[in-house]
mmCIF file of C-alpha atoms in Angstrom:
data_model
loop_
_atom_site.group_PDB
_atom_site.id
_atom_site.type_symbol
_atom_site.label_atom_id
_atom_site.label_comp_id
_atom_site.label_asym_id
_atom_site.label_seq_id
_atom_site.Cartn_x
_atom_site.Cartn_y
_atom_site.Cartn_z
ATOM 1 C CA UNK P 1 -9.455 13.098 -7.041
ATOM 2 C CA UNK P 2 -8.785 15.894 -4.589
ATOM 3 C CA UNK P 3 -8.707 13.331 -1.778
ATOM 4 C CA UNK P 4 -6.130 11.304 -3.707
ATOM 5 C CA UNK P 5 -4.112 14.483 -4.302
ATOM 6 C CA UNK P 6 -4.092 15.282 -0.576
ATOM 7 C CA UNK P 7 -2.482 11.920 0.133
ATOM 8 C CA UNK P 8 0.241 12.612 -2.444
ATOM 9 C CA UNK P 9 0.866 16.099 -1.037
ATOM 10 C CA UNK P 10 1.213 14.710 2.496
ATOM 11 C CA UNK P 11 3.596 12.054 1.208
ATOM 12 C CA UNK P 12 5.909 14.781 -0.138
ATOM 13 C CA UNK P 13 6.684 15.893 3.448
ATOM 14 C CA UNK P 14 7.596 19.382 2.237
ATOM 15 C CA UNK P 15 9.735 21.713 4.341
ATOM 16 C CA UNK P 16 7.807 24.760 3.115
ATOM 17 C CA UNK P 17 10.444 26.606 1.118
ATOM 18 C CA UNK P 18 10.718 24.386 -1.960
ATOM 19 C CA UNK P 19 10.155 25.361 -5.566
ATOM 20 C CA UNK P 20 7.594 22.911 -6.949
ATOM 21 C CA UNK P 21 6.294 22.107 -10.413
ATOM 22 C CA UNK P 22 2.592 21.255 -10.494
ATOM 23 C CA UNK P 23 2.544 19.252 -13.726
ATOM 24 C CA UNK P 24 -0.997 19.466 -15.084
ATOM 25 C CA UNK P 25 -2.505 21.934 -12.631
ATOM 26 C CA UNK P 26 -5.988 22.174 -14.138
ATOM 27 C CA UNK P 27 -8.038 25.016 -12.668
ATOM 28 C CA UNK P 28 -5.839 25.095 -9.580
ATOM 29 C CA UNK P 29 -7.889 23.646 -6.707
ATOM 30 C CA UNK P 30 -5.123 21.170 -5.878
ATOM 31 C CA UNK P 31 -2.454 23.795 -6.624
ATOM 32 C CA UNK P 32 -3.743 25.884 -3.727
ATOM 33 C CA UNK P 33 -3.846 22.810 -1.489
ATOM 34 C CA UNK P 34 -0.192 22.316 -2.373
ATOM 35 C CA UNK P 35 0.515 25.994 -1.704
ATOM 36 C CA UNK P 36 -0.710 25.574 1.880
ATOM 37 C CA UNK P 37 2.392 23.438 2.444
ATOM 38 C CA UNK P 38 4.710 26.060 0.904
ATOM 39 C CA UNK P 39 4.484 29.279 2.941
ATOM 40 C CA UNK P 40 7.995 30.258 1.827
ATOM 41 C CA UNK P 41 8.050 28.352 -1.437
ATOM 42 C CA UNK P 42 6.949 28.771 -5.024
ATOM 43 C CA UNK P 43 4.862 26.806 -7.531
ATOM 44 C CA UNK P 44 5.186 26.742 -11.297
ATOM 45 C CA UNK P 45 1.739 25.550 -12.409
ATOM 46 C CA UNK P 46 1.665 24.135 -15.941
ATOM 47 C CA UNK P 47 -1.330 23.070 -17.978
ATOM 48 C CA UNK P 48 -1.997 22.654 -21.690
ATOM 49 C CA UNK P 49 -5.529 24.061 -21.537
ATOM 50 C CA UNK P 50 -5.961 27.830 -22.003
ATOM 51 C CA UNK P 51 -9.280 27.631 -20.150
ATOM 52 C CA UNK P 52 -7.672 26.001 -17.116
ATOM 53 C CA UNK P 53 -4.824 28.506 -17.024
ATOM 54 C CA UNK P 54 -7.316 31.376 -17.320
ATOM 55 C CA UNK P 55 -9.285 30.020 -14.349
ATOM 56 C CA UNK P 56 -6.129 29.574 -12.302
ATOM 57 C CA UNK P 57 -4.916 33.082 -13.166
ATOM 58 C CA UNK P 58 -8.249 34.542 -12.087
ATOM 59 C CA UNK P 59 -8.058 32.655 -8.776
ATOM 60 C CA UNK P 60 -4.484 33.859 -8.225
ATOM 61 C CA UNK P 61 -5.583 37.469 -8.794
ATOM 62 C CA UNK P 62 -8.619 37.074 -6.525
ATOM 63 C CA UNK P 63 -6.469 35.676 -3.705
ATOM 64 C CA UNK P 64 -3.606 38.106 -4.178
ATOM 65 C CA UNK P 65 -1.143 35.212 -4.445
ATOM 66 C CA UNK P 66 2.338 36.022 -5.741
ATOM 67 C CA UNK P 67 4.126 32.682 -5.450
ATOM 68 C CA UNK P 68 2.052 30.647 -7.939
ATOM 69 C CA UNK P 69 3.176 31.210 -11.522
ATOM 70 C CA UNK P 70 0.793 29.802 -14.179
ATOM 71 C CA UNK P 71 2.291 28.595 -17.462
ATOM 72 C CA UNK P 72 0.383 27.481 -20.559
ATOM 73 C CA UNK P 73 2.438 24.646 -22.045
ATOM 74 C CA UNK P 74 2.505 20.998 -23.053
ATOM 75 C CA UNK P 75 4.178 18.716 -20.494
ATOM 76 C CA UNK P 76 6.376 17.242 -23.230
ATOM 77 C CA UNK P 77 7.673 20.639 -24.390
ATOM 78 C CA UNK P 78 8.246 23.389 -21.844
ATOM 79 C CA UNK P 79 11.003 25.320 -20.104
ATOM 80 C CA UNK P 80 11.005 26.940 -16.665
ATOM 81 C CA UNK P 81 12.914 30.034 -15.517
ATOM 82 C CA UNK P 82 14.717 27.867 -12.953
ATOM 83 C CA UNK P 83 14.980 24.190 -12.003
ATOM 84 C CA UNK P 84 12.563 22.944 -9.344
ATOM 85 C CA UNK P 85 13.112 20.941 -6.172
ATOM 86 C CA UNK P 86 9.997 18.822 -6.589
ATOM 87 C CA UNK P 87 7.741 17.634 -9.414
ATOM 88 C CA UNK P 88 4.161 16.950 -8.322
ATOM 89 C CA UNK P 89 1.341 15.657 -10.515
ATOM 90 C CA UNK P 90 -2.139 14.345 -9.806
ATOM 91 C CA UNK P 91 -4.578 12.622 -12.205
ATOM 92 C CA UNK P 92 -2.834 13.904 -15.334
ATOM 93 C CA UNK P 93 -0.008 11.733 -16.651
ATOM 94 C CA UNK P 94 -2.328 9.096 -18.156
ATOM 95 C CA UNK P 95 -3.416 11.757 -20.663
ATOM 96 C CA UNK P 96 0.104 11.899 -22.127
ATOM 97 C CA UNK P 97 1.104 8.831 -24.205
ATOM 98 C CA UNK P 98 4.648 10.006 -25.021
ATOM 99 C CA UNK P 99 6.688 8.430 -22.202
ATOM 100 C CA UNK P 100 10.073 9.742 -23.280
ATOM 101 C CA UNK P 101 8.862 13.226 -24.127
ATOM 102 C CA UNK P 102 7.057 13.498 -20.801
ATOM 103 C CA UNK P 103 9.628 12.112 -18.369
ATOM 104 C CA UNK P 104 12.603 13.678 -20.145
ATOM 105 C CA UNK P 105 11.014 17.134 -20.102
ATOM 106 C CA UNK P 106 10.127 16.794 -16.417
ATOM 107 C CA UNK P 107 13.668 15.642 -15.633
ATOM 108 C CA UNK P 108 15.210 18.610 -17.430
ATOM 109 C CA UNK P 109 13.043 20.926 -15.318
ATOM 110 C CA UNK P 110 14.290 19.406 -12.042
ATOM 111 C CA UNK P 111 17.403 20.034 -9.965
ATOM 112 C CA UNK P 112 19.905 17.232 -9.514
ATOM 113 C CA UNK P 113 18.682 15.326 -6.495
ATOM 114 C CA UNK P 114 15.172 16.733 -6.869
ATOM 115 C CA UNK P 115 12.147 14.580 -6.164
ATOM 116 C CA UNK P 116 9.254 13.330 -8.286
ATOM 117 C CA UNK P 117 5.879 12.273 -6.842
ATOM 118 C CA UNK P 118 2.835 11.608 -8.970
ATOM 119 C CA UNK P 119 -0.390 9.689 -9.059
ATOM 120 C CA UNK P 120 -2.532 8.968 -12.119
ATOM 121 C CA UNK P 121 -4.667 6.288 -13.683
ATOM 122 C CA UNK P 122 -2.810 2.984 -13.963
ATOM 123 C CA UNK P 123 -3.117 -0.312 -15.798
ATOM 124 C CA UNK P 124 -6.641 -1.659 -15.449
ATOM 125 C CA UNK P 125 -8.181 1.743 -14.741
ATOM 126 C CA UNK P 126 -11.936 2.032 -15.505
ATOM 127 C CA UNK P 127 -11.833 -1.097 -17.680
ATOM 128 C CA UNK P 128 -15.433 -2.025 -16.860
ATOM 129 C CA UNK P 129 -16.675 1.520 -17.350
ATOM 130 C CA UNK P 130 -14.991 1.943 -20.725
ATOM 131 C CA UNK P 131 -16.134 -1.477 -21.976
ATOM 132 C CA UNK P 132 -19.719 -0.449 -21.252
ATOM 133 C CA UNK P 133 -19.092 2.967 -22.837
ATOM 134 C CA UNK P 134 -17.817 1.469 -26.083
ATOM 135 C CA UNK P 135 -20.848 -0.824 -26.241
ATOM 136 C CA UNK P 136 -23.166 2.185 -25.934
ATOM 137 C CA UNK P 137 -21.111 4.175 -28.475
ATOM 138 C CA UNK P 138 -21.811 1.441 -31.044
ATOM 139 C CA UNK P 139 -25.586 1.778 -30.711
ATOM 140 C CA UNK P 140 -28.004 3.995 -32.600
ATOM 141 C CA UNK P 141 -28.257 6.941 -32.515
ATOM 142 C CA UNK P 142 -24.821 7.465 -30.949
ATOM 143 C CA UNK P 143 -22.719 5.645 -33.529
ATOM 144 C CA UNK P 144 -23.661 8.212 -36.166
ATOM 145 C CA UNK P 145 -21.733 10.805 -34.134
ATOM 146 C CA UNK P 146 -19.060 8.538 -32.594
ATOM 147 C CA UNK P 147 -17.971 6.202 -35.427
ATOM 148 C CA UNK P 148 -14.884 4.956 -33.536
ATOM 149 C CA UNK P 149 -14.394 4.250 -29.820
ATOM 150 C CA UNK P 150 -12.885 7.220 -27.997
ATOM 151 C CA UNK P 151 -10.236 6.739 -25.317
ATOM 152 C CA UNK P 152 -7.014 8.756 -25.567
ATOM 153 C CA UNK P 153 -5.657 7.785 -22.150
ATOM 154 C CA UNK P 154 -2.548 5.662 -21.516
ATOM 155 C CA UNK P 155 -2.668 3.564 -18.382
ATOM 156 C CA UNK P 156 0.839 2.379 -17.531
ATOM 157 C CA UNK P 157 1.902 -0.617 -15.506
ATOM 158 C CA UNK P 158 4.393 -0.008 -12.685
ATOM 159 C CA UNK P 159 7.113 -1.652 -14.787
ATOM 160 C CA UNK P 160 6.283 0.617 -17.749
ATOM 161 C CA UNK P 161 6.508 3.733 -15.589
ATOM 162 C CA UNK P 162 9.766 2.736 -13.890
ATOM 163 C CA UNK P 163 11.410 1.803 -17.192
ATOM 164 C CA UNK P 164 10.388 5.089 -18.847
ATOM 165 C CA UNK P 165 11.650 7.169 -15.944
ATOM 166 C CA UNK P 166 14.895 5.244 -15.618
ATOM 167 C CA UNK P 167 15.853 5.844 -19.226
ATOM 168 C CA UNK P 168 15.058 9.558 -18.951
ATOM 169 C CA UNK P 169 17.253 10.784 -16.123
ATOM 170 C CA UNK P 170 15.421 9.570 -13.024
ATOM 171 C CA UNK P 171 16.878 7.275 -10.361
ATOM 172 C CA UNK P 172 15.411 5.171 -7.569
ATOM 173 C CA UNK P 173 12.161 5.051 -9.518
ATOM 174 C CA UNK P 174 9.405 2.885 -8.111
ATOM 175 C CA UNK P 175 5.706 2.548 -8.784
ATOM 176 C CA UNK P 176 2.707 0.614 -7.540
ATOM 177 C CA UNK P 177 -0.991 0.176 -8.261
ATOM 178 C CA UNK P 178 -3.971 0.281 -5.930
ATOM 179 C CA UNK P 179 -7.689 -0.072 -6.523
ATOM 180 C CA UNK P 180 -9.894 2.830 -5.438
ATOM 181 C CA UNK P 181 -13.436 2.344 -6.764
ATOM 182 C CA UNK P 182 -15.803 5.294 -6.508
ATOM 183 C CA UNK P 183 -19.453 4.514 -5.764
ATOM 184 C CA UNK P 184 -22.317 6.735 -6.933
ATOM 185 C CA UNK P 185 -25.684 6.217 -5.253
ATOM 186 C CA UNK P 186 -27.238 9.121 -7.193
ATOM 187 C CA UNK P 187 -27.567 8.898 -10.985
ATOM 188 C CA UNK P 188 -27.542 12.672 -11.492
ATOM 189 C CA UNK P 189 -24.227 12.863 -9.645
ATOM 190 C CA UNK P 190 -22.850 10.064 -11.795
ATOM 191 C CA UNK P 191 -23.954 11.872 -14.969
ATOM 192 C CA UNK P 192 -22.156 15.046 -13.868
ATOM 193 C CA UNK P 193 -19.040 13.016 -13.053
ATOM 194 C CA UNK P 194 -19.001 11.283 -16.454
ATOM 195 C CA UNK P 195 -19.643 14.537 -18.308
ATOM 196 C CA UNK P 196 -16.822 16.445 -16.626
ATOM 197 C CA UNK P 197 -14.195 13.783 -15.844
ATOM 198 C CA UNK P 198 -14.346 10.597 -17.905
ATOM 199 C CA UNK P 199 -16.565 11.000 -20.980
ATOM 200 C CA UNK P 200 -16.209 14.708 -21.698
ATOM 201 C CA UNK P 201 -15.031 13.996 -25.250
ATOM 202 C CA UNK P 202 -18.101 11.927 -26.061
ATOM 203 C CA UNK P 203 -20.424 14.423 -24.414
ATOM 204 C CA UNK P 204 -18.908 17.308 -26.385
ATOM 205 C CA UNK P 205 -19.253 15.481 -29.722
ATOM 206 C CA UNK P 206 -22.881 14.444 -29.316
ATOM 207 C CA UNK P 207 -25.755 16.830 -30.046
ATOM 208 C CA UNK P 208 -27.070 18.506 -26.909
ATOM 209 C CA UNK P 209 -30.300 16.483 -26.959
ATOM 210 C CA UNK P 210 -28.341 13.183 -26.957
ATOM 211 C CA UNK P 211 -25.485 13.907 -24.562
ATOM 212 C CA UNK P 212 -27.338 13.435 -21.284
ATOM 213 C CA UNK P 213 -29.132 10.291 -22.468
ATOM 214 C CA UNK P 214 -25.842 8.789 -23.663
ATOM 215 C CA UNK P 215 -24.327 9.207 -20.202
ATOM 216 C CA UNK P 216 -27.391 7.691 -18.541
ATOM 217 C CA UNK P 217 -27.267 4.764 -20.964
ATOM 218 C CA UNK P 218 -23.624 4.158 -20.024
ATOM 219 C CA UNK P 219 -24.546 4.170 -16.338
ATOM 220 C CA UNK P 220 -27.380 1.711 -16.928
ATOM 221 C CA UNK P 221 -25.110 -0.546 -18.981
ATOM 222 C CA UNK P 222 -22.543 -0.671 -16.161
ATOM 223 C CA UNK P 223 -25.271 -1.423 -13.613
ATOM 224 C CA UNK P 224 -26.785 -4.118 -15.850
ATOM 225 C CA UNK P 225 -23.409 -5.825 -16.217
ATOM 226 C CA UNK P 226 -22.087 -5.466 -12.681
ATOM 227 C CA UNK P 227 -25.024 -4.623 -10.433
ATOM 228 C CA UNK P 228 -26.154 -1.518 -8.587
ATOM 229 C CA UNK P 229 -25.022 1.000 -7.546
ATOM 230 C CA UNK P 230 -22.967 2.507 -10.359
ATOM 231 C CA UNK P 231 -19.237 2.207 -9.658
ATOM 232 C CA UNK P 232 -16.287 3.820 -11.412
ATOM 233 C CA UNK P 233 -13.642 1.101 -11.221
ATOM 234 C CA UNK P 234 -10.569 3.240 -10.586
ATOM 235 C CA UNK P 235 -7.053 1.816 -10.440
ATOM 236 C CA UNK P 236 -4.420 4.357 -9.424
ATOM 237 C CA UNK P 237 -0.694 4.365 -10.226
ATOM 238 C CA UNK P 238 1.635 5.875 -7.618
ATOM 239 C CA UNK P 239 5.108 6.909 -8.817
ATOM 240 C CA UNK P 240 8.185 8.033 -6.863
ATOM 241 C CA UNK P 241 11.631 8.939 -8.204
ATOM 242 C CA UNK P 242 14.658 11.194 -7.803
ATOM 243 C CA UNK P 243 16.506 13.265 -10.355
ATOM 244 C CA UNK P 244 19.859 11.670 -11.099
ATOM 245 C CA UNK P 245 23.019 13.717 -10.736
#
């Protein structure tokens, strides 16, 4: 994910003095990568998780950084002290199903003529992985703790993304998909990945003695269906737009 974010940051071609919104900053690892391109700029870093904002704030204090301003807020309901030149987001927007709330709020935070560049999960993302996950969820003993399939993500098509942005104040919107599968040769690494990135909700619901086995069963189900090694079948959605005058 950090590799994908680096590509998006490079694509921004920043001058170095812009004010940027990092929409969904997480713990801030990518925020600081972005900051490297902004020696005379500023970042408003927004996330809806208190834990993530706490981690980012601690990192800011440790580094003595003064031009990253963390904000705890929902991306469909926030206000900034000033409009930004650029909206940047990586691996976040698929967690927010409210198209109009999201893209309208981001537009209102952006200067006229400002730019938008984001990447997130797109239509078809981890379809194989989640199909295997739901099959394992339905088995004993997991179904006692997960009675309904869990997947709160919204994976948009390029047309969906462009239409939502166009009706919410953005112009010259365009979007495209690309496949970027991630291969895991080591099962322990795959378990850690699933626990922290994709299946954290399931892992948090299950009793401690079942969580690890559930993740390993998902991995084995994917391998049984599609062959070794275990692959996370990522499909990414790239989005570009400008803020209309």
